[in-house]
Coordinates of N, CA and C and ligand atoms in Angstrom, one line a residue:
M1 N 176.0 11.0 59.6 CA 177.3 10.6 59.1 C 177.8 9.4 59.9
S2 N 178.6 8.6 59.3 CA 179.0 7.4 60.0 C 180.4 7.0 59.5
I3 N 180.9 5.9 60.0 CA 182.2 5.4 59.6 C 181.9 4.1 58.8
L4 N 182.4 4.0 57.6 CA 182.2 2.8 56.8 C 183.5 2.0 56.8
V5 N 183.4 0.7 57.3 CA 184.5 -0.2 57.4 C 184.4 -1.2 56.2
F6 N 185.4 -1.3 55.4 CA 185.3 -2.1 54.2 C 186.3 -3.2 54.2
D7 N 185.9 -4.4 53.7 CA 186.8 -5.5 53.5 C 186.1 -6.4 52.4
S8 N 186.9 -7.4 51.9 CA 186.4 -8.3 51.0 C 185.5 -9.3 51.6
G9 N 185.6 -9.5 53.0 CA 184.9 -10.5 53.7 C 184.7 -10.1 55.1
V10 N 184.8 -11.0 56.0 CA 184.6 -10.7 57.4 C 185.9 -10.2 58.2
G11 N 187.0 -10.2 57.5 CA 188.3 -9.8 58.1 C 188.3 -8.4 58.7
G12 N 187.6 -7.5 58.1 CA 187.6 -6.1 58.5 C 186.9 -6.0 59.9
L13 N 186.2 -7.0 60.3 CA 185.6 -7.0 61.7 C 186.6 -6.9 62.8
T14 N 187.8 -7.4 62.5 CA 188.9 -7.3 63.5 C 189.3 -5.8 63.6
V15 N 189.1 -5.0 62.6 CA 189.4 -3.6 62.7 C 188.2 -2.8 63.3
L16 N 187.0 -3.2 62.9 CA 185.8 -2.6 63.4 C 185.8 -2.7 65.0
R17 N 186.2 -3.9 65.5 CA 186.3 -4.1 66.9 C 187.1 -3.1 67.6
E18 N 188.3 -2.8 67.1 CA 189.2 -1.8 67.7 C 188.6 -0.4 67.5
A19 N 188.0 -0.1 66.3 CA 187.5 1.2 66.1 C 186.4 1.6 67.1
R20 N 185.6 0.6 67.4 CA 184.5 0.8 68.4 C 185.0 1.1 69.8
V21 N 186.2 0.5 70.1 CA 186.7 0.8 71.4 C 187.1 2.3 71.5
L22 N 187.7 2.8 70.4 CA 188.2 4.2 70.5 C 187.2 5.2 70.1
M23 N 186.2 4.8 69.3 CA 185.1 5.7 68.8 C 183.8 5.1 69.1
P24 N 183.4 4.9 70.4 CA 182.2 4.2 70.7 C 180.9 4.9 70.3
D25 N 181.0 6.2 70.1 CA 179.8 7.0 69.8 C 179.5 7.1 68.3
R26 N 180.3 6.5 67.4 CA 180.0 6.6 66.0 C 179.1 5.5 65.6
R27 N 178.4 5.7 64.4 CA 177.6 4.7 63.8 C 178.5 4.0 62.8
Y28 N 178.4 2.7 62.7 CA 179.3 1.9 61.8 C 178.5 1.2 60.7
I29 N 179.0 1.3 59.5 CA 178.5 0.5 58.4 C 179.6 -0.4 57.9
Y30 N 179.3 -1.7 58.0 CA 180.3 -2.7 57.6 C 180.0 -3.2 56.2
V31 N 180.9 -3.0 55.3 CA 180.7 -3.4 53.9 C 181.7 -4.5 53.5
A32 N 181.2 -5.6 53.1 CA 182.0 -6.7 52.6 C 181.7 -6.9 51.1
D33 N 182.8 -6.9 50.3 CA 182.6 -7.2 48.9 C 182.8 -8.7 48.7
D34 N 181.9 -9.4 49.4 CA 182.0 -10.9 49.4 C 181.8 -11.5 48.0
A35 N 181.1 -10.8 47.1 CA 180.9 -11.3 45.7 C 182.3 -11.3 45.0
G36 N 183.2 -10.5 45.5 CA 184.6 -10.5 44.9 C 185.6 -11.3 45.7
F37 N 185.2 -11.9 46.8 CA 186.2 -12.6 47.7 C 186.7 -13.9 47.0
P38 N 188.0 -14.2 47.1 CA 189.0 -13.5 47.9 C 189.7 -12.5 47.0
Y39 N 190.0 -11.3 47.5 CA 190.7 -10.3 46.8 C 192.2 -10.7 46.5
G40 N 192.7 -11.5 47.3 CA 194.1 -12.0 47.1 C 194.4 -12.6 45.8
D41 N 193.4 -13.2 45.2 CA 193.6 -13.9 43.9 C 193.4 -13.0 42.6
W42 N 193.0 -11.8 42.8 CA 192.6 -11.0 41.7 C 193.8 -10.4 40.9
E43 N 193.7 -10.2 39.6 CA 194.6 -9.5 38.8 C 194.5 -8.0 39.1
E44 N 195.6 -7.3 39.2 CA 195.5 -5.9 39.8 C 194.6 -4.9 39.0
A45 N 194.7 -4.9 37.7 CA 193.9 -3.9 37.0 C 192.4 -4.1 37.1
A46 N 192.0 -5.4 37.1 CA 190.6 -5.7 37.2 C 190.1 -5.4 38.6
L47 N 190.9 -5.7 39.6 CA 190.4 -5.4 41.0 C 190.3 -3.9 41.2
L48 N 191.3 -3.1 40.6 CA 191.3 -1.7 40.8 C 190.0 -1.1 40.1
D49 N 189.6 -1.6 39.0 CA 188.4 -1.1 38.3 C 187.2 -1.5 39.2
R50 N 187.2 -2.7 39.7 CA 186.0 -3.1 40.5 C 185.9 -2.2 41.7
M51 N 187.0 -2.0 42.4 CA 186.9 -1.2 43.6 C 186.6 0.3 43.3
T52 N 187.1 0.8 42.2 CA 186.8 2.2 41.9 C 185.3 2.4 41.7
A53 N 184.7 1.5 41.0 CA 183.2 1.6 40.7 C 182.4 1.3 42.0
L54 N 182.8 0.3 42.8 CA 182.1 0.0 44.0 C 182.2 1.2 45.0
F55 N 183.3 1.8 45.1 CA 183.4 3.0 46.1 C 182.6 4.1 45.6
G56 N 182.4 4.3 44.3 CA 181.5 5.3 43.8 C 180.1 5.1 44.3
E57 N 179.7 3.8 44.2 CA 178.4 3.4 44.7 C 178.2 3.6 46.2
L58 N 179.3 3.2 47.0 CA 179.2 3.3 48.4 C 179.1 4.8 48.9
I59 N 179.8 5.7 48.2 CA 179.7 7.1 48.5 C 178.3 7.6 48.3
E60 N 177.7 7.2 47.2 CA 176.3 7.6 46.9 C 175.3 7.0 47.9
R61 N 175.5 5.8 48.2 CA 174.5 5.1 49.1 C 174.6 5.4 50.5
F62 N 175.9 5.6 51.0 CA 176.0 5.7 52.5 C 176.6 7.1 53.0
R63 N 177.2 7.8 52.1 CA 177.8 9.1 52.4 C 178.5 9.1 53.8
P64 N 179.4 8.2 54.0 CA 180.1 8.2 55.3 C 181.0 9.4 55.5
E65 N 181.3 9.6 56.8 CA 182.3 10.7 57.2 C 183.7 10.2 56.8
L66 N 183.9 8.9 57.0 CA 185.2 8.3 56.8 C 185.2 6.9 56.3
F67 N 186.1 6.5 55.4 CA 186.2 5.1 55.0 C 187.4 4.5 55.7
M68 N 187.2 3.4 56.3 CA 188.3 2.6 56.8 C 188.4 1.4 55.9
I69 N 189.5 1.4 55.1 CA 189.7 0.2 54.2 C 190.4 -0.8 55.0
A70 N 189.6 -1.7 55.6 CA 190.2 -2.7 56.5 C 190.7 -4.0 55.8
C71 N 191.5 -3.7 54.8 CA 191.9 -4.8 53.9 C 193.3 -4.4 53.3
N72 N 194.3 -5.2 53.6 CA 195.6 -4.9 53.1 C 195.7 -5.1 51.6
T73 N 195.0 -6.1 51.1 CA 195.1 -6.5 49.7 C 194.5 -5.3 48.9
A74 N 193.4 -4.7 49.4 CA 192.7 -3.6 48.8 C 193.5 -2.3 48.9
S75 N 194.0 -2.1 50.2 CA 194.7 -0.8 50.4 C 196.0 -0.7 49.6
T76 N 196.8 -1.7 49.6 CA 198.1 -1.6 49.0 C 197.9 -1.4 47.5
L77 N 196.7 -1.8 46.9 CA 196.5 -1.6 45.5 C 195.8 -0.3 45.2
A78 N 194.8 0.1 46.0 CA 193.9 1.1 45.5 C 193.8 2.4 46.3
I79 N 194.5 2.5 47.5 CA 194.2 3.6 48.3 C 194.7 4.9 47.6
D80 N 195.8 4.9 47.0 CA 196.3 6.2 46.4 C 195.4 6.6 45.2
H81 N 194.9 5.6 44.5 CA 194.0 5.8 43.4 C 192.7 6.3 43.8
L82 N 192.1 5.7 44.9 CA 190.8 6.2 45.4 C 190.9 7.6 45.9
R83 N 192.0 8.0 46.5 CA 192.2 9.3 47.0 C 192.2 10.3 45.9
K84 N 192.8 9.9 44.8 CA 192.8 10.7 43.6 C 191.4 10.9 42.9
V85 N 190.7 9.7 42.8 CA 189.4 9.7 42.1 C 188.3 10.4 42.9
Y86 N 188.4 10.2 44.3 CA 187.4 10.8 45.2 C 188.0 11.7 46.2
P87 N 188.6 12.8 45.7 CA 189.4 13.7 46.6 C 188.6 14.3 47.8
E88 N 187.3 14.3 47.7 CA 186.6 14.9 48.8 C 186.3 13.9 50.0
Q89 N 186.7 12.6 49.7 CA 186.4 11.6 50.8 C 187.7 11.4 51.6
T90 N 187.5 10.9 52.9 CA 188.6 10.6 53.7 C 188.8 9.1 53.8
F91 N 190.0 8.7 53.5 CA 190.3 7.2 53.5 C 191.4 6.9 54.5
V92 N 191.1 5.9 55.3 CA 192.2 5.4 56.2 C 192.5 3.9 55.7
G93 N 193.7 3.6 55.4 CA 194.0 2.3 54.8 C 194.7 1.4 55.8
T94 N 194.8 0.2 55.4 CA 195.5 -0.9 56.2 C 196.6 -1.4 55.4
V95 N 197.8 -1.2 55.8 CA 199.0 -1.7 55.1 C 199.9 -2.5 56.0
P96 N 200.7 -3.4 55.5 CA 201.5 -4.3 56.3 C 202.4 -3.5 57.3
A97 N 202.3 -3.9 58.6 CA 203.0 -3.2 59.7 C 204.5 -3.5 59.7
I98 N 205.2 -3.2 58.6 CA 206.6 -3.5 58.4 C 207.5 -2.6 59.3
K99 N 207.1 -1.3 59.4 CA 207.9 -0.4 60.2 C 207.9 -0.8 61.7
P100 N 206.8 -1.0 62.3 CA 206.9 -1.4 63.7 C 207.6 -2.7 63.9
A101 N 207.5 -3.6 63.0 CA 208.2 -4.9 63.1 C 209.7 -4.7 63.0
A102 N 210.1 -3.9 62.1 CA 211.6 -3.6 61.9 C 212.1 -2.9 63.2
E103 N 211.3 -2.1 63.8 CA 211.8 -1.4 65.0 C 211.9 -2.4 66.2
R104 N 211.0 -3.4 66.2 CA 210.9 -4.3 67.4 C 211.8 -5.5 67.3
T105 N 212.1 -6.0 66.1 CA 212.8 -7.3 66.0 C 214.2 -7.3 66.7
R106 N 214.5 -8.4 67.4 CA 215.8 -8.5 68.0 C 216.7 -9.4 67.2
S107 N 216.1 -10.4 66.5 CA 216.9 -11.3 65.7 C 217.2 -10.8 64.3
G108 N 216.4 -9.8 63.9 CA 216.6 -9.2 62.5 C 215.9 -10.1 61.5
L109 N 215.1 -11.0 61.9 CA 214.4 -11.9 61.0 C 212.9 -11.7 61.2
V110 N 212.2 -11.1 60.2 CA 210.8 -10.8 60.3 C 210.1 -11.4 59.1
S111 N 208.9 -12.0 59.4 CA 208.1 -12.5 58.3 C 206.8 -11.7 58.2
V112 N 206.4 -11.5 56.9 CA 205.1 -10.8 56.7 C 204.2 -11.8 56.0
L113 N 203.1 -12.1 56.8 CA 202.1 -13.1 56.3 C 201.0 -12.4 55.7
A114 N 200.7 -12.7 54.4 CA 199.7 -11.9 53.7 C 199.1 -12.7 52.6
T115 N 198.1 -12.1 51.8 CA 197.6 -12.8 50.7 C 198.6 -12.7 49.5
P116 N 198.4 -13.5 48.5 CA 199.3 -13.5 47.4 C 199.3 -12.1 46.7
G117 N 198.2 -11.4 46.7 CA 198.1 -10.1 46.2 C 199.0 -9.1 46.9
T118 N 198.9 -9.0 48.2 CA 199.6 -8.1 49.0 C 201.1 -8.3 48.9
V119 N 201.5 -9.6 48.8 CA 202.9 -10.0 48.7 C 203.5 -9.4 47.4
K120 N 202.7 -9.4 46.4 CA 203.2 -9.0 45.0 C 203.2 -7.5 44.9
R121 N 202.6 -6.7 45.7 CA 202.4 -5.3 45.5 C 203.7 -4.5 45.5
Q122 N 203.8 -3.5 44.7 CA 204.9 -2.6 44.7 C 204.9 -1.8 46.1
Y123 N 203.7 -1.5 46.5 CA 203.5 -0.8 47.8 C 204.2 -1.5 48.9
T124 N 204.1 -2.8 49.0 CA 204.7 -3.6 50.0 C 206.2 -3.6 49.9
R125 N 206.7 -3.7 48.7 CA 208.1 -3.7 48.4 C 208.7 -2.3 48.9
D126 N 207.9 -1.3 48.6 CA 208.4 0.1 49.0 C 208.5 0.2 50.5
L127 N 207.5 -0.4 51.2 CA 207.5 -0.3 52.7 C 208.8 -0.9 53.2
I128 N 209.2 -2.1 52.6 CA 210.4 -2.8 53.1 C 211.6 -1.9 52.8
R129 N 211.7 -1.4 51.6 CA 212.8 -0.5 51.2 C 212.9 0.7 52.1
D130 N 211.8 1.3 52.4 CA 211.8 2.6 53.2 C 212.0 2.3 54.7
W131 N 211.5 1.2 55.2 CA 211.5 1.1 56.7 C 212.3 -0.1 57.2
A132 N 212.7 -1.0 56.4 CA 213.2 -2.3 56.9 C 214.4 -2.7 56.1
S133 N 215.2 -1.7 55.6 CA 216.3 -2.1 54.7 C 217.4 -2.9 55.5
K134 N 217.5 -2.7 56.8 CA 218.5 -3.4 57.6 C 218.0 -4.8 58.2
V135 N 216.8 -5.1 57.8 CA 216.2 -6.3 58.4 C 215.9 -7.3 57.3
N136 N 216.0 -8.6 57.7 CA 215.8 -9.6 56.7 C 214.2 -9.9 56.7
V137 N 213.5 -9.5 55.7 CA 212.1 -9.6 55.7 C 211.7 -10.7 54.7
R138 N 211.0 -11.7 55.2 CA 210.5 -12.7 54.3 C 209.0 -12.5 54.1
L139 N 208.6 -12.4 52.8 CA 207.2 -12.2 52.4 C 206.6 -13.6 52.2
V140 N 205.6 -13.9 52.9 CA 204.9 -15.2 52.8 C 203.5 -15.0 52.3
G141 N 203.2 -15.4 51.1 CA 201.9 -15.3 50.5 C 201.1 -16.6 50.8
S142 N 200.0 -16.5 51.4 CA 199.1 -17.6 51.7 C 197.9 -17.7 50.9
T143 N 197.7 -18.8 50.2 CA 196.5 -18.8 49.3 C 195.3 -19.3 50.1
E144 N 195.5 -19.9 51.3 CA 194.4 -20.5 52.0 C 193.9 -19.8 53.3
L145 N 194.8 -19.0 53.9 CA 194.4 -18.6 55.3 C 193.1 -17.7 55.3
A146 N 193.0 -16.8 54.4 CA 191.8 -15.9 54.4 C 190.5 -16.8 54.3
R147 N 190.6 -17.8 53.4 CA 189.4 -18.7 53.3 C 189.2 -19.5 54.6
L148 N 190.3 -19.9 55.2 CA 190.1 -20.7 56.5 C 189.5 -19.8 57.5
A149 N 189.9 -18.5 57.5 CA 189.4 -17.6 58.5 C 187.9 -17.3 58.3
E150 N 187.5 -17.2 57.0 CA 186.1 -17.1 56.7 C 185.3 -18.3 57.2
R151 N 185.8 -19.4 56.9 CA 185.1 -20.7 57.3 C 185.0 -20.7 58.9
Y152 N 186.1 -20.4 59.5 CA 186.2 -20.4 61.0 C 185.1 -19.4 61.6
A153 N 185.1 -18.2 60.9 CA 184.1 -17.2 61.4 C 182.7 -17.7 61.3
R154 N 182.4 -18.4 60.2 CA 181.1 -18.9 59.9 C 180.7 -20.1 60.8
G155 N 181.6 -21.0 60.9 CA 181.3 -22.3 61.6 C 182.1 -22.6 62.8
G156 N 183.1 -21.8 63.1 CA 183.9 -22.1 64.4 C 184.9 -23.2 64.3
M157 N 185.0 -23.8 63.1 CA 186.0 -24.9 62.9 C 187.1 -24.6 62.1
V158 N 188.3 -25.1 62.4 CA 189.4 -24.9 61.5 C 190.4 -26.1 61.7
D159 N 191.0 -26.5 60.6 CA 191.9 -27.6 60.6 C 193.3 -27.1 61.0
E160 N 193.8 -27.5 62.1 CA 195.1 -26.9 62.6 C 196.3 -27.3 61.7
E161 N 196.2 -28.5 61.1 CA 197.2 -28.9 60.2 C 197.3 -28.0 59.0
E162 N 196.2 -27.5 58.5 CA 196.2 -26.6 57.4 C 196.8 -25.3 57.8
V163 N 196.4 -24.8 59.0 CA 197.0 -23.6 59.5 C 198.5 -23.7 59.6
L164 N 199.0 -24.7 60.1 CA 200.4 -24.9 60.2 C 201.1 -24.9 58.9
R165 N 200.5 -25.6 57.9 CA 201.1 -25.6 56.5 C 201.2 -24.2 56.0
E166 N 200.2 -23.4 56.2 CA 200.3 -22.0 55.7 C 201.3 -21.1 56.4
I167 N 201.4 -21.3 57.7 CA 202.3 -20.4 58.5 C 203.8 -20.9 58.5
E168 N 204.0 -22.1 58.3 CA 205.3 -22.7 58.4 C 206.4 -21.9 57.7
P169 N 206.2 -21.5 56.4 CA 207.3 -20.8 55.7 C 207.7 -19.4 56.4
C170 N 206.9 -19.0 57.4 CA 207.3 -17.8 58.1 C 208.4 -18.0 59.1
F171 N 208.7 -19.3 59.4 CA 209.6 -19.6 60.5 C 211.0 -19.9 59.9
V172 N 211.9 -19.0 60.1 CA 213.2 -19.1 59.5 C 214.3 -19.2 60.5
E173 N 215.2 -20.1 60.3 CA 216.4 -20.2 61.2 C 217.6 -19.9 60.4
Q174 N 218.4 -18.9 60.8 CA 219.5 -18.5 59.9 C 220.7 -18.1 60.8
D175 N 221.8 -18.6 60.6 CA 223.0 -18.3 61.4 C 222.7 -18.3 62.9
G176 N 222.0 -19.3 63.4 CA 221.7 -19.5 64.8 C 220.6 -18.5 65.3
K177 N 220.0 -17.8 64.4 CA 218.9 -16.9 64.8 C 217.6 -17.3 64.3
L178 N 216.5 -16.9 65.0 CA 215.2 -17.4 64.6 C 214.3 -16.2 64.3
T179 N 213.4 -16.3 63.4 CA 212.3 -15.3 63.2 C 211.7 -15.0 64.5
D180 N 211.6 -13.7 64.9 CA 210.9 -13.4 66.1 C 209.6 -12.6 66.0
I181 N 209.3 -12.1 64.7 CA 208.1 -11.4 64.5 C 207.4 -11.9 63.3
V182 N 206.1 -12.1 63.4 CA 205.3 -12.3 62.2 C 204.2 -11.2 62.1
V183 N 204.3 -10.5 61.0 CA 203.3 -9.4 60.8 C 202.0 -10.0 60.1
L184 N 200.9 -9.8 60.8 CA 199.6 -10.3 60.2 C 199.1 -9.3 59.2
A185 N 199.5 -9.5 58.0 CA 199.2 -8.4 57.0 C 198.0 -8.8 56.1
C186 N 197.0 -9.3 56.8 CA 195.7 -9.6 56.2 C 194.7 -9.5 57.4
T187 N 193.7 -8.7 57.3 CA 192.8 -8.5 58.4 C 192.0 -9.7 58.8
H188 N 192.0 -10.7 58.0 CA 191.3 -12.0 58.4 C 192.1 -12.8 59.4
Y189 N 193.4 -12.6 59.5 CA 194.3 -13.5 60.2 C 194.1 -13.4 61.7
P190 N 193.9 -12.2 62.3 CA 193.7 -12.1 63.8 C 192.7 -13.1 64.3
F191 N 191.7 -13.5 63.5 CA 190.7 -14.4 63.9 C 191.3 -15.8 64.2
L192 N 192.4 -16.1 63.5 CA 193.1 -17.4 63.7 C 194.3 -17.3 64.5
V193 N 194.6 -16.2 65.1 CA 196.0 -16.0 65.8 C 196.1 -17.0 66.9
N194 N 195.1 -17.3 67.6 CA 195.3 -18.3 68.8 C 195.7 -19.7 68.2
R195 N 195.1 -20.0 67.1 CA 195.5 -21.3 66.5 C 196.9 -21.3 66.0
M196 N 197.2 -20.1 65.4 CA 198.6 -20.0 64.9 C 199.6 -20.1 66.0
R197 N 199.3 -19.4 67.1 CA 200.2 -19.5 68.3 C 200.3 -21.0 68.8
K198 N 199.2 -21.7 68.7 CA 199.2 -23.1 69.2 C 200.1 -24.0 68.3
V199 N 200.1 -23.8 67.0 CA 200.8 -24.7 66.1 C 202.2 -24.2 65.7
A200 N 202.5 -23.0 66.1 CA 203.8 -22.4 65.6 C 205.0 -23.2 66.1
P201 N 206.0 -23.3 65.2 CA 207.2 -24.1 65.6 C 207.9 -23.5 66.8
W202 N 207.9 -22.2 67.0 CA 208.4 -21.6 68.2 C 207.6 -20.2 68.5
P203 N 207.7 -19.7 69.7 CA 206.9 -18.5 70.0 C 207.5 -17.3 69.2
V204 N 206.6 -16.5 68.7 CA 207.0 -15.2 68.0 C 206.0 -14.1 68.5
D205 N 206.3 -12.9 68.2 CA 205.3 -11.8 68.3 C 204.5 -11.7 67.1
W206 N 203.2 -11.7 67.2 CA 202.3 -11.6 66.0 C 201.8 -10.2 66.0
I207 N 202.1 -9.4 65.0 CA 201.7 -8.0 65.0 C 200.4 -7.8 64.3
D208 N 199.4 -7.3 65.0 CA 198.1 -7.1 64.5 C 197.9 -5.5 64.5
P209 N 197.8 -4.9 63.3 CA 197.8 -3.4 63.3 C 196.4 -2.8 63.5
S210 N 195.4 -3.6 63.9 CA 194.0 -3.0 64.0 C 194.0 -1.8 64.9
E211 N 194.6 -1.9 66.0 CA 194.5 -0.7 67.0 C 195.1 0.5 66.4
A212 N 196.3 0.4 65.7 CA 196.9 1.5 65.1 C 196.1 2.1 64.0
I213 N 195.3 1.3 63.3 CA 194.4 1.8 62.2 C 193.3 2.6 62.9
A214 N 192.8 2.1 64.0 CA 191.7 2.8 64.6 C 192.2 4.1 65.2
R215 N 193.4 4.1 65.7 CA 193.9 5.4 66.2 C 194.1 6.4 65.1
R216 N 194.5 6.0 63.9 CA 194.6 6.9 62.8 C 193.2 7.4 62.4
A217 N 192.2 6.6 62.5 CA 190.9 7.0 62.1 C 190.4 8.0 63.2
L218 N 190.7 7.7 64.5 CA 190.3 8.6 65.5 C 190.8 10.0 65.3
S219 N 192.1 10.1 64.8 CA 192.7 11.4 64.6 C 192.0 12.2 63.5
L220 N 191.2 11.5 62.7 CA 190.6 12.2 61.5 C 189.1 12.5 61.6
V221 N 188.4 11.8 62.6 CA 187.0 12.0 62.7 C 186.7 13.3 63.4
R222 N 185.6 13.9 63.1 CA 185.2 15.2 63.7 C 184.7 14.8 65.1
Q223 N 185.1 15.6 66.1 CA 184.5 15.4 67.4 C 183.1 16.0 67.4
G224 N 182.3 15.5 68.3 CA 180.9 16.1 68.4 C 179.9 15.1 68.7
A225 N 178.6 15.4 68.4 CA 177.5 14.6 68.8 C 177.6 13.2 68.3
P226 N 177.1 12.2 69.1 CA 177.1 10.8 68.7 C 176.2 10.7 67.4
E227 N 176.5 9.6 66.6 CA 175.7 9.4 65.4 C 174.5 8.6 65.8
E228 N 173.4 8.9 65.0 CA 172.1 8.2 65.2 C 172.1 6.9 64.4
G229 N 171.3 6.0 64.8 CA 171.0 4.8 64.0 C 171.8 3.6 64.4
S230 N 171.3 2.4 64.1 CA 172.1 1.2 64.5 C 173.1 0.9 63.5
D231 N 174.0 0.0 63.9 CA 175.1 -0.4 63.0 C 174.6 -1.5 62.0
I232 N 175.0 -1.4 60.8 CA 174.5 -2.4 59.8 C 175.7 -3.0 59.0
A233 N 175.4 -4.1 58.4 CA 176.3 -4.7 57.5 C 175.7 -4.8 56.1
W234 N 176.5 -4.6 55.1 CA 176.0 -4.6 53.7 C 177.0 -5.5 52.9
F235 N 176.5 -6.6 52.3 CA 177.3 -7.5 51.5 C 177.0 -7.4 50.1
T236 N 178.0 -7.3 49.2 CA 177.8 -7.1 47.8 C 177.0 -8.3 47.2
S237 N 177.1 -9.5 47.8 CA 176.4 -10.7 47.2 C 174.9 -10.6 47.5
G238 N 174.5 -9.7 48.4 CA 173.1 -9.5 48.7 C 172.7 -10.2 49.9
A239 N 173.1 -11.4 50.0 CA 172.6 -12.2 51.1 C 173.6 -13.2 51.7
P240 N 174.3 -12.9 52.7 CA 175.2 -13.9 53.3 C 174.3 -15.0 54.0
D241 N 174.9 -16.2 54.1 CA 174.1 -17.3 54.7 C 173.8 -17.0 56.2
A242 N 172.9 -17.9 56.7 CA 172.4 -17.7 58.1 C 173.6 -17.7 59.1
A243 N 174.6 -18.5 58.9 CA 175.7 -18.6 59.9 C 176.5 -17.3 59.9
T244 N 176.6 -16.7 58.7 CA 177.4 -15.4 58.6 C 176.5 -14.3 59.3
Q245 N 175.2 -14.4 59.0 CA 174.4 -13.3 59.7 C 174.4 -13.4 61.2
R246 N 174.5 -14.7 61.7 CA 174.6 -14.9 63.1 C 175.9 -14.3 63.6
F247 N 176.9 -14.5 62.9 CA 178.3 -14.0 63.2 C 178.3 -12.5 63.3
L248 N 177.6 -11.9 62.2 CA 177.5 -10.4 62.2 C 176.7 -9.9 63.4
G249 N 175.7 -10.7 63.7 CA 174.8 -10.3 64.9 C 175.7 -10.2 66.1
G250 N 176.6 -11.2 66.2 CA 177.5 -11.2 67.4 C 178.4 -9.9 67.5
F251 N 178.5 -9.2 66.4 CA 179.2 -8.0 66.4 C 178.3 -6.8 66.4
G252 N 177.0 -7.1 66.7 CA 176.0 -6.0 66.8 C 175.7 -5.4 65.5
L253 N 175.8 -6.2 64.4 CA 175.5 -5.6 63.1 C 174.2 -6.2 62.6
A254 N 173.3 -5.4 62.2 CA 172.1 -5.9 61.6 C 172.3 -6.0 60.1
F255 N 171.8 -7.0 59.4 CA 172.1 -7.2 58.0 C 171.1 -6.3 57.2
E256 N 171.7 -5.6 56.3 CA 170.8 -4.7 55.5 C 170.6 -5.3 54.1
Ligands
LIG1 N1 191.2 -9.2 54.5 C1 192.0 -9.0 53.3 C2 193.3 -8.4 53.6 O1 193.5 -7.7 54.7 C3 192.2 -10.1 52.3 C4 191.3 -11.3 52.1 C5 191.1 -11.6 50.7 O2 192.0 -12.3 50.0 O3 190.1 -11.2 50.1 O4 194.2 -8.5 52.9

């Protein structure tokens, strides 16, 4: 039995990294639905159908002890549905860290940087209503950042002007106050956070929820003997390019 970490691309590796720190004795299977990337652009009903079928396949193929859905775009759409359809499975989701941001902000101006899909979700709106009703939350949907992060992961290059263009709407000045927190509500974004910091109009706290997600998973896994076998990556396209395979190798993942 192992832990399956799922994303549309390489973003979930930012969650895998934290999971390994807290649960070093587990075996990890990293699954990317790269044939469906980017999830942020999908129409909801079609993506829900795709994920429901794909998770059925993943259960059959890998039989993990726990699924970590390391993707905000996927979790905010599908986690409740997957729990209903596959009640015997354990799912840990990744949803925008709006509650901790609302608790921490001093200026009362928070931005949530996410894919267009996550920004549109009812789930995200409900989080704001439930946990941040006294805070001014700006939702910023980025069409390009997940792609930029994929490219960066593969080749190590990123255009800082493009990064700035995508994050600029997060920075709000209102009644003499400035945005002081940006929630990274897409698991791809922590790969670019140093660039974001560099080009940001002013310093802010960037909230990356990976560690909190790993903690939640830790509370759900069975304690006991370490898992056998090496960690692997499985991509729905069948064959990621050599640069991606090298990148996965850097995370100790053999390509299956
Ligand atoms: N990594 C995903 C997330 O956390 C999204 C990337 C995509 O658009 O597929 O939302």
